[in-house]
Amino acid sequence: MKKLCAFFLMAALLMGSASVWAEEDSAPQVDPTATNVSTPYPTVDGVLPAEPQPPAGGVKDFENFQKYADAVNDYIKAAQKYIDGATNDANDIINKRNEAVQKAQHVVDVYNASIPKENKK
């Protein structure tokens, strides 16, 4: 819940600070090709084990069906680990992005404070 509140607070701050840039005409545009990732993010197929297949005999072949159930359980655990890791990675990226926003805002604030009031538009 705290993360959600912090997210909404940061979103509101970002939306409210958009007009604070030193020169509105020179405000940076988002570069759709920009990335800080030097290697591709691991794909689900590259991380998860092979998808378990039900035994031909179905539940009647109890021993093989039990092995199938265990394989399904292992698959679910691996998928959950991937999901948790991806969520943690995304949260880390968001936190680092927010830190960059705060640093940039600080530089803009210092810049704005250095301009005499009579020169401000």
PDB file of C-alpha atoms in Angstrom:
ATOM      1  CA  MET A   1       0.000   0.000   0.000  1.00  0.00           C
ATOM      2  CA  LYS A   2       2.870   2.358   0.812  1.00  0.00           C
ATOM      3  CA  LYS A   3       4.398   1.719  -2.610  1.00  0.00           C
ATOM      4  CA  LEU A   4       1.085   2.507  -4.289  1.00  0.00           C
ATOM      5  CA  CYS A   5       0.748   5.768  -2.346  1.00  0.00           C
ATOM      6  CA  ALA A   6       4.344   6.674  -3.161  1.00  0.00           C
ATOM      7  CA  PHE A   7       3.703   5.935  -6.830  1.00  0.00           C
ATOM      8  CA  PHE A   8       0.670   8.218  -6.959  1.00  0.00           C
ATOM      9  CA  LEU A   9       2.554  10.940  -5.093  1.00  0.00           C
ATOM     10  CA  MET A  10       5.456  10.757  -7.547  1.00  0.00           C
ATOM     11  CA  ALA A  11       3.047  10.737 -10.505  1.00  0.00           C
ATOM     12  CA  ALA A  12       1.349  13.869  -9.163  1.00  0.00           C
ATOM     13  CA  LEU A  13       4.708  15.557  -8.600  1.00  0.00           C
ATOM     14  CA  LEU A  14       5.848  14.668 -12.104  1.00  0.00           C
ATOM     15  CA  MET A  15       2.641  15.961 -13.660  1.00  0.00           C
ATOM     16  CA  GLY A  16       2.787  19.147 -11.611  1.00  0.00           C
ATOM     17  CA  SER A  17       6.447  19.833 -12.335  1.00  0.00           C
ATOM     18  CA  ALA A  18       6.167  19.537 -16.108  1.00  0.00           C
ATOM     19  CA  SER A  19       5.808  23.302 -16.542  1.00  0.00           C
ATOM     20  CA  VAL A  20       8.843  24.125 -14.381  1.00  0.00           C
ATOM     21  CA  TRP A  21      11.409  23.467 -17.110  1.00  0.00           C
ATOM     22  CA  ALA A  22      13.720  26.413 -17.728  1.00  0.00           C
ATOM     23  CA  GLU A  23      12.553  26.894 -21.306  1.00  0.00           C
ATOM     24  CA  GLU A  24       9.243  25.360 -22.331  1.00  0.00           C
ATOM     25  CA  ASP A  25      10.187  25.358 -26.017  1.00  0.00           C
ATOM     26  CA  SER A  26      13.321  23.350 -25.290  1.00  0.00           C
ATOM     27  CA  ALA A  27      11.635  20.836 -22.974  1.00  0.00           C
ATOM     28  CA  PRO A  28      13.038  17.400 -23.772  1.00  0.00           C
ATOM     29  CA  GLN A  29      10.867  15.020 -25.724  1.00  0.00           C
ATOM     30  CA  VAL A  30      10.764  11.328 -24.880  1.00  0.00           C
ATOM     31  CA  ASP A  31      13.053   9.356 -27.164  1.00  0.00           C
ATOM     32  CA  PRO A  32      11.167   6.153 -28.043  1.00  0.00           C
ATOM     33  CA  THR A  33      14.450   4.400 -28.904  1.00  0.00           C
ATOM     34  CA  ALA A  34      16.240   5.302 -25.649  1.00  0.00           C
ATOM     35  CA  THR A  35      17.242   2.449 -23.376  1.00  0.00           C
ATOM     36  CA  ASN A  36      19.679   1.839 -20.566  1.00  0.00           C
ATOM     37  CA  VAL A  37      19.496  -1.923 -20.971  1.00  0.00           C
ATOM     38  CA  SER A  38      22.582  -3.338 -22.660  1.00  0.00           C
ATOM     39  CA  THR A  39      21.289  -6.902 -22.984  1.00  0.00           C
ATOM     40  CA  PRO A  40      17.793  -8.158 -23.735  1.00  0.00           C
ATOM     41  CA  TYR A  41      15.619  -8.935 -20.729  1.00  0.00           C
ATOM     42  CA  PRO A  42      15.288 -12.697 -20.154  1.00  0.00           C
ATOM     43  CA  THR A  43      12.236 -14.077 -21.922  1.00  0.00           C
ATOM     44  CA  VAL A  44       9.743 -16.293 -20.172  1.00  0.00           C
ATOM     45  CA  ASP A  45      10.503 -19.143 -22.575  1.00  0.00           C
ATOM     46  CA  GLY A  46      14.199 -18.860 -21.778  1.00  0.00           C
ATOM     47  CA  VAL A  47      13.606 -19.140 -18.035  1.00  0.00           C
ATOM     48  CA  LEU A  48      10.696 -21.521 -17.536  1.00  0.00           C
ATOM     49  CA  PRO A  49      11.102 -25.280 -17.855  1.00  0.00           C
ATOM     50  CA  ALA A  50       9.357 -27.157 -20.647  1.00  0.00           C
ATOM     51  CA  GLU A  51       5.601 -27.085 -20.336  1.00  0.00           C
ATOM     52  CA  PRO A  52       4.454 -30.284 -18.621  1.00  0.00           C
ATOM     53  CA  GLN A  53       2.293 -32.616 -20.679  1.00  0.00           C
ATOM     54  CA  PRO A  54      -0.446 -34.765 -19.147  1.00  0.00           C
ATOM     55  CA  PRO A  55       0.128 -38.500 -19.310  1.00  0.00           C
ATOM     56  CA  ALA A  56      -1.657 -40.388 -22.066  1.00  0.00           C
ATOM     57  CA  GLY A  57      -3.457 -42.559 -19.495  1.00  0.00           C
ATOM     58  CA  GLY A  58      -4.820 -39.528 -17.638  1.00  0.00           C
ATOM     59  CA  VAL A  59      -5.682 -39.937 -13.960  1.00  0.00           C
ATOM     60  CA  LYS A  60      -6.040 -43.695 -14.397  1.00  0.00           C
ATOM     61  CA  ASP A  61      -2.234 -43.914 -14.601  1.00  0.00           C
ATOM     62  CA  PHE A  62      -1.804 -42.643 -11.035  1.00  0.00           C
ATOM     63  CA  GLU A  63       1.999 -42.836 -10.857  1.00  0.00           C
ATOM     64  CA  ASN A  64       2.546 -40.887 -14.088  1.00  0.00           C
ATOM     65  CA  PHE A  65      -0.254 -38.479 -13.224  1.00  0.00           C
ATOM     66  CA  GLN A  66       1.435 -37.764  -9.877  1.00  0.00           C
ATOM     67  CA  LYS A  67       4.674 -36.993 -11.742  1.00  0.00           C
ATOM     68  CA  TYR A  68       2.676 -34.702 -14.032  1.00  0.00           C
ATOM     69  CA  ALA A  69       1.127 -32.916 -11.014  1.00  0.00           C
ATOM     70  CA  ASP A  70       4.603 -32.448  -9.524  1.00  0.00           C
ATOM     71  CA  ALA A  71       5.873 -31.060 -12.852  1.00  0.00           C
ATOM     72  CA  VAL A  72       2.937 -28.621 -12.989  1.00  0.00           C
ATOM     73  CA  ASN A  73       3.738 -27.502  -9.438  1.00  0.00           C
ATOM     74  CA  ASP A  74       7.414 -26.966 -10.352  1.00  0.00           C
ATOM     75  CA  TYR A  75       6.356 -25.034 -13.478  1.00  0.00           C
ATOM     76  CA  ILE A  76       4.075 -22.765 -11.418  1.00  0.00           C
ATOM     77  CA  LYS A  77       6.855 -22.121  -8.889  1.00  0.00           C
ATOM     78  CA  ALA A  78       9.296 -21.212 -11.694  1.00  0.00           C
ATOM     79  CA  ALA A  79       6.709 -18.890 -13.271  1.00  0.00           C
ATOM     80  CA  GLN A  80       6.063 -17.193  -9.921  1.00  0.00           C
ATOM     81  CA  LYS A  81       9.801 -16.699  -9.399  1.00  0.00           C
ATOM     82  CA  TYR A  82      10.050 -15.089 -12.871  1.00  0.00           C
ATOM     83  CA  ILE A  83       7.039 -12.858 -12.138  1.00  0.00           C
ATOM     84  CA  ASP A  84       8.451 -11.804  -8.758  1.00  0.00           C
ATOM     85  CA  GLY A  85      11.846 -11.090 -10.303  1.00  0.00           C
ATOM     86  CA  ALA A  86      10.317  -9.049 -13.125  1.00  0.00           C
ATOM     87  CA  THR A  87       8.234  -7.075 -10.618  1.00  0.00           C
ATOM     88  CA  ASN A  88      11.304  -6.372  -8.486  1.00  0.00           C
ATOM     89  CA  ASP A  89      13.270  -5.325 -11.584  1.00  0.00           C
ATOM     90  CA  ALA A  90      10.466  -3.002 -12.714  1.00  0.00           C
ATOM     91  CA  ASN A  91      10.222  -1.425  -9.254  1.00  0.00           C
ATOM     92  CA  ASP A  92      13.986  -0.892  -9.184  1.00  0.00           C
ATOM     93  CA  ILE A  93      13.858   0.774 -12.610  1.00  0.00           C
ATOM     94  CA  ILE A  94      10.993   3.024 -11.505  1.00  0.00           C
ATOM     95  CA  ASN A  95      12.862   4.029  -8.344  1.00  0.00           C
ATOM     96  CA  LYS A  96      15.992   4.884 -10.343  1.00  0.00           C
ATOM     97  CA  ARG A  97      13.920   6.830 -12.886  1.00  0.00           C
ATOM     98  CA  ASN A  98      12.294   8.783 -10.053  1.00  0.00           C
ATOM     99  CA  GLU A  99      15.723   9.533  -8.594  1.00  0.00           C
ATOM    100  CA  ALA A 100      16.806  10.926 -11.979  1.00  0.00           C
ATOM    101  CA  VAL A 101      13.638  13.072 -12.097  1.00  0.00           C
ATOM    102  CA  GLN A 102      14.378  14.450  -8.628  1.00  0.00           C
ATOM    103  CA  LYS A 103      17.981  15.274  -9.561  1.00  0.00           C
ATOM    104  CA  ALA A 104      16.892  16.976 -12.783  1.00  0.00           C
ATOM    105  CA  GLN A 105      14.225  18.913 -10.887  1.00  0.00           C
ATOM    106  CA  HIS A 106      16.847  20.034  -8.365  1.00  0.00           C
ATOM    107  CA  VAL A 107      19.023  21.378 -11.190  1.00  0.00           C
ATOM    108  CA  VAL A 108      16.016  23.233 -12.646  1.00  0.00           C
ATOM    109  CA  ASP A 109      15.148  24.645  -9.223  1.00  0.00           C
ATOM    110  CA  VAL A 110      18.720  25.896  -8.734  1.00  0.00           C
ATOM    111  CA  TYR A 111      18.645  27.395 -12.236  1.00  0.00           C
ATOM    112  CA  ASN A 112      15.313  29.125 -11.594  1.00  0.00           C
ATOM    113  CA  ALA A 113      16.540  30.442  -8.241  1.00  0.00           C
ATOM    114  CA  SER A 114      19.608  31.974  -9.901  1.00  0.00           C
ATOM    115  CA  ILE A 115      17.546  34.138 -12.281  1.00  0.00           C
ATOM    116  CA  PRO A 116      16.682  37.572 -10.886  1.00  0.00           C
ATOM    117  CA  LYS A 117      12.948  38.054 -10.425  1.00  0.00           C
ATOM    118  CA  GLU A 118      12.812  40.941 -12.894  1.00  0.00           C
ATOM    119  CA  ASN A 119      14.216  38.681 -15.659  1.00  0.00           C
ATOM    120  CA  LYS A 120      11.663  35.921 -15.115  1.00  0.00           C
ATOM    121  CA  LYS A 121       8.763  35.734 -17.537  1.00  0.00           C
TER     122      LYS A 121
END
